[in-house]
Amino acid sequence: QVQLVESGGGSVQAGGSLRLSCVASGYTYSSNVMAWFRQAPGKEREGVAAIYTDGSPTFYADSVEGRFTISRDNTKNRVYLEMNSLKPEDTAMYYCAASRELGDYRLPATRALLMAAGPFYEYWGQGTQVTVSS
């Protein structure tokens, strides 16, 4: 039984920071792509950041580039999302996702798949809420 469990969400003021964590179990964690997505009320789920097996390369949505950092610790089966300089528009439910497919990240088509909430990702967590007040 594959499980992804997120934690670390909460309420912060604009400009603040949060660190999300996702622990994975039930499969060979290290050989995969891990990612964070988010979904605000009334909006589609969007990709935030993705990270490959060995911690590199990483990919970010333009809206979070320079403010968020994705990392992973394969010894602990965890992936993290460090979020700094938070803005009210970052308010959303944040989801962890995993894929056993690696793809060729050098290809634009693969990069598009990495940031899309589609079939590339086989496993999803239940989400953790992040609320940023102005």
PDB file of C-alpha atoms in Angstrom:
ATOM      1  CA  GLN A   1       0.000   0.000   0.000  1.00  0.00           C
ATOM      2  CA  VAL A   2       1.644   3.208  -1.186  1.00  0.00           C
ATOM      3  CA  GLN A   3       1.122   6.149   1.106  1.00  0.00           C
ATOM      4  CA  LEU A   4       2.161   9.776   0.980  1.00  0.00           C
ATOM      5  CA  VAL A   5       1.501  11.831   4.086  1.00  0.00           C
ATOM      6  CA  GLU A   6       1.997  15.597   4.152  1.00  0.00           C
ATOM      7  CA  SER A   7       2.549  17.791   7.191  1.00  0.00           C
ATOM      8  CA  GLY A   8       3.728  21.270   8.090  1.00  0.00           C
ATOM      9  CA  GLY A   9       0.893  23.385   6.797  1.00  0.00           C
ATOM     10  CA  GLY A  10      -0.577  26.225   8.812  1.00  0.00           C
ATOM     11  CA  SER A  11      -1.507  29.884   8.914  1.00  0.00           C
ATOM     12  CA  VAL A  12       1.092  32.618   8.531  1.00  0.00           C
ATOM     13  CA  GLN A  13       1.205  36.297   7.702  1.00  0.00           C
ATOM     14  CA  ALA A  14       2.463  37.555   4.385  1.00  0.00           C
ATOM     15  CA  GLY A  15       6.234  37.509   4.284  1.00  0.00           C
ATOM     16  CA  GLY A  16       6.430  34.531   6.590  1.00  0.00           C
ATOM     17  CA  SER A  17       7.785  31.041   6.029  1.00  0.00           C
ATOM     18  CA  LEU A  18       6.637  27.454   6.277  1.00  0.00           C
ATOM     19  CA  ARG A  19       8.277  24.105   5.667  1.00  0.00           C
ATOM     20  CA  LEU A  20       6.154  21.292   4.314  1.00  0.00           C
ATOM     21  CA  SER A  21       7.164  17.674   4.642  1.00  0.00           C
ATOM     22  CA  CYS A  22       5.941  14.539   2.907  1.00  0.00           C
ATOM     23  CA  VAL A  23       6.841  11.016   4.021  1.00  0.00           C
ATOM     24  CA  ALA A  24       6.464   8.120   1.609  1.00  0.00           C
ATOM     25  CA  SER A  25       5.991   4.443   2.301  1.00  0.00           C
ATOM     26  CA  GLY A  26       5.086   1.257   0.487  1.00  0.00           C
ATOM     27  CA  TYR A  27       7.367   1.434  -2.530  1.00  0.00           C
ATOM     28  CA  THR A  28      10.966   2.005  -3.604  1.00  0.00           C
ATOM     29  CA  TYR A  29      11.084   5.652  -2.718  1.00  0.00           C
ATOM     30  CA  SER A  30      14.448   6.624  -4.120  1.00  0.00           C
ATOM     31  CA  SER A  31      13.808   5.760  -7.759  1.00  0.00           C
ATOM     32  CA  ASN A  32      11.247   8.322  -8.700  1.00  0.00           C
ATOM     33  CA  VAL A  33      10.198  11.894  -9.184  1.00  0.00           C
ATOM     34  CA  MET A  34       8.584  13.695  -6.280  1.00  0.00           C
ATOM     35  CA  ALA A  35       6.589  16.891  -6.567  1.00  0.00           C
ATOM     36  CA  TRP A  36       4.434  19.396  -4.760  1.00  0.00           C
ATOM     37  CA  PHE A  37       1.164  20.675  -6.173  1.00  0.00           C
ATOM     38  CA  ARG A  38      -1.398  23.092  -4.801  1.00  0.00           C
ATOM     39  CA  GLN A  39      -5.037  23.809  -5.298  1.00  0.00           C
ATOM     40  CA  ALA A  40      -6.882  26.921  -4.224  1.00  0.00           C
ATOM     41  CA  PRO A  41     -10.686  26.984  -3.933  1.00  0.00           C
ATOM     42  CA  GLY A  42     -12.300  27.229  -7.345  1.00  0.00           C
ATOM     43  CA  LYS A  43      -9.016  26.711  -9.174  1.00  0.00           C
ATOM     44  CA  GLU A  44      -7.311  23.803 -10.856  1.00  0.00           C
ATOM     45  CA  ARG A  45      -4.512  21.915  -9.186  1.00  0.00           C
ATOM     46  CA  GLU A  46      -1.185  23.345 -10.291  1.00  0.00           C
ATOM     47  CA  GLY A  47       2.403  22.182 -10.097  1.00  0.00           C
ATOM     48  CA  VAL A  48       4.634  24.021  -7.646  1.00  0.00           C
ATOM     49  CA  ALA A  49       7.936  22.135  -7.707  1.00  0.00           C
ATOM     50  CA  ALA A  50       9.405  18.798  -8.742  1.00  0.00           C
ATOM     51  CA  ILE A  51      12.610  16.977  -7.891  1.00  0.00           C
ATOM     52  CA  TYR A  52      14.372  14.011  -9.453  1.00  0.00           C
ATOM     53  CA  THR A  53      15.724  10.913  -7.776  1.00  0.00           C
ATOM     54  CA  ASP A  54      19.115  12.167  -6.615  1.00  0.00           C
ATOM     55  CA  GLY A  55      17.900  15.639  -5.707  1.00  0.00           C
ATOM     56  CA  SER A  56      18.675  17.115  -9.075  1.00  0.00           C
ATOM     57  CA  PRO A  57      17.418  18.542 -11.258  1.00  0.00           C
ATOM     58  CA  THR A  58      14.601  20.545  -9.724  1.00  0.00           C
ATOM     59  CA  PHE A  59      11.832  22.462 -11.427  1.00  0.00           C
ATOM     60  CA  TYR A  60       9.628  25.286 -10.193  1.00  0.00           C
ATOM     61  CA  ALA A  61       6.556  27.156 -11.254  1.00  0.00           C
ATOM     62  CA  ASP A  62       7.329  30.729 -12.252  1.00  0.00           C
ATOM     63  CA  SER A  63       5.116  32.002  -9.436  1.00  0.00           C
ATOM     64  CA  VAL A  64       7.317  30.449  -6.730  1.00  0.00           C
ATOM     65  CA  GLU A  65      10.773  30.540  -8.345  1.00  0.00           C
ATOM     66  CA  GLY A  66      13.242  32.122  -5.935  1.00  0.00           C
ATOM     67  CA  ARG A  67      10.895  31.840  -2.933  1.00  0.00           C
ATOM     68  CA  PHE A  68      10.313  28.092  -2.615  1.00  0.00           C
ATOM     69  CA  THR A  69      12.871  25.299  -2.435  1.00  0.00           C
ATOM     70  CA  ILE A  70      12.163  21.607  -2.933  1.00  0.00           C
ATOM     71  CA  SER A  71      14.519  19.013  -1.465  1.00  0.00           C
ATOM     72  CA  ARG A  72      14.502  15.354  -0.530  1.00  0.00           C
ATOM     73  CA  ASP A  73      16.132  12.989   1.912  1.00  0.00           C
ATOM     74  CA  ASN A  74      16.094   9.485   0.451  1.00  0.00           C
ATOM     75  CA  THR A  75      17.366   7.975   3.711  1.00  0.00           C
ATOM     76  CA  LYS A  76      14.181   9.181   5.405  1.00  0.00           C
ATOM     77  CA  ASN A  77      11.821   8.742   2.456  1.00  0.00           C
ATOM     78  CA  ARG A  78      10.931  12.406   2.699  1.00  0.00           C
ATOM     79  CA  VAL A  79      10.502  15.346   0.382  1.00  0.00           C
ATOM     80  CA  TYR A  80      10.329  18.912   1.652  1.00  0.00           C
ATOM     81  CA  LEU A  81       9.078  22.259   0.420  1.00  0.00           C
ATOM     82  CA  GLU A  82      10.661  25.278   2.060  1.00  0.00           C
ATOM     83  CA  MET A  83       8.404  28.276   1.439  1.00  0.00           C
ATOM     84  CA  ASN A  84       9.686  31.791   2.104  1.00  0.00           C
ATOM     85  CA  SER A  85       8.303  35.261   1.446  1.00  0.00           C
ATOM     86  CA  LEU A  86       4.811  33.826   1.406  1.00  0.00           C
ATOM     87  CA  LYS A  87       2.046  35.792  -0.268  1.00  0.00           C
ATOM     88  CA  PRO A  88      -1.744  35.626   0.168  1.00  0.00           C
ATOM     89  CA  GLU A  89      -1.954  34.099  -3.318  1.00  0.00           C
ATOM     90  CA  ASP A  90       0.042  31.111  -2.035  1.00  0.00           C
ATOM     91  CA  THR A  91      -2.983  30.122   0.043  1.00  0.00           C
ATOM     92  CA  ALA A  92      -4.053  26.640  -1.038  1.00  0.00           C
ATOM     93  CA  MET A  93      -4.141  22.972  -0.163  1.00  0.00           C
ATOM     94  CA  TYR A  94      -0.695  21.572  -0.889  1.00  0.00           C
ATOM     95  CA  TYR A  95      -0.303  18.009  -2.134  1.00  0.00           C
ATOM     96  CA  CYS A  96       2.659  15.706  -2.399  1.00  0.00           C
ATOM     97  CA  ALA A  97       2.872  13.479  -5.474  1.00  0.00           C
ATOM     98  CA  ALA A  98       5.168  10.683  -6.649  1.00  0.00           C
ATOM     99  CA  SER A  99       5.930   9.042  -9.955  1.00  0.00           C
ATOM    100  CA  ARG A 100       7.951   5.946 -10.723  1.00  0.00           C
ATOM    101  CA  GLU A 101       8.432   7.281 -14.227  1.00  0.00           C
ATOM    102  CA  LEU A 102      11.505   9.416 -14.743  1.00  0.00           C
ATOM    103  CA  GLY A 103      11.236  10.560 -18.304  1.00  0.00           C
ATOM    104  CA  ASP A 104      13.869  12.689 -19.976  1.00  0.00           C
ATOM    105  CA  TYR A 105      13.798  16.030 -18.217  1.00  0.00           C
ATOM    106  CA  ARG A 106      15.760  17.573 -21.067  1.00  0.00           C
ATOM    107  CA  LEU A 107      12.663  17.350 -23.220  1.00  0.00           C
ATOM    108  CA  PRO A 108      10.101  20.179 -23.023  1.00  0.00           C
ATOM    109  CA  ALA A 109       7.304  17.605 -23.127  1.00  0.00           C
ATOM    110  CA  THR A 110       8.654  15.900 -19.999  1.00  0.00           C
ATOM    111  CA  ARG A 111       9.016  19.189 -18.201  1.00  0.00           C
ATOM    112  CA  ALA A 112       5.398  19.957 -18.969  1.00  0.00           C
ATOM    113  CA  LEU A 113       4.343  16.609 -17.542  1.00  0.00           C
ATOM    114  CA  LEU A 114       6.341  17.225 -14.376  1.00  0.00           C
ATOM    115  CA  MET A 115       4.259  20.282 -13.540  1.00  0.00           C
ATOM    116  CA  ALA A 116       0.893  18.911 -14.593  1.00  0.00           C
ATOM    117  CA  ALA A 117      -1.507  17.144 -12.220  1.00  0.00           C
ATOM    118  CA  GLY A 118      -2.002  14.324 -14.674  1.00  0.00           C
ATOM    119  CA  PRO A 119      -1.251  10.616 -15.100  1.00  0.00           C
ATOM    120  CA  PHE A 120       2.516  11.096 -14.808  1.00  0.00           C
ATOM    121  CA  TYR A 121       2.017  11.028 -11.045  1.00  0.00           C
ATOM    122  CA  GLU A 122       0.669   7.734  -9.755  1.00  0.00           C
ATOM    123  CA  TYR A 123       0.483   8.529  -6.074  1.00  0.00           C
ATOM    124  CA  TRP A 124      -0.948  11.478  -4.161  1.00  0.00           C
ATOM    125  CA  GLY A 125      -1.192  12.510  -0.552  1.00  0.00           C
ATOM    126  CA  GLN A 126      -4.261  13.913   1.176  1.00  0.00           C
ATOM    127  CA  GLY A 127      -2.906  17.438   1.375  1.00  0.00           C
ATOM    128  CA  THR A 128      -1.970  20.015   3.987  1.00  0.00           C
ATOM    129  CA  GLN A 129      -3.554  23.470   4.142  1.00  0.00           C
ATOM    130  CA  VAL A 130      -1.473  26.620   3.846  1.00  0.00           C
ATOM    131  CA  THR A 131      -3.155  29.938   4.588  1.00  0.00           C
ATOM    132  CA  VAL A 132      -1.346  33.252   4.159  1.00  0.00           C
ATOM    133  CA  SER A 133      -2.994  36.396   5.490  1.00  0.00           C
ATOM    134  CA  SER A 134      -2.216  39.922   4.377  1.00  0.00           C
TER     135      SER A 134
END
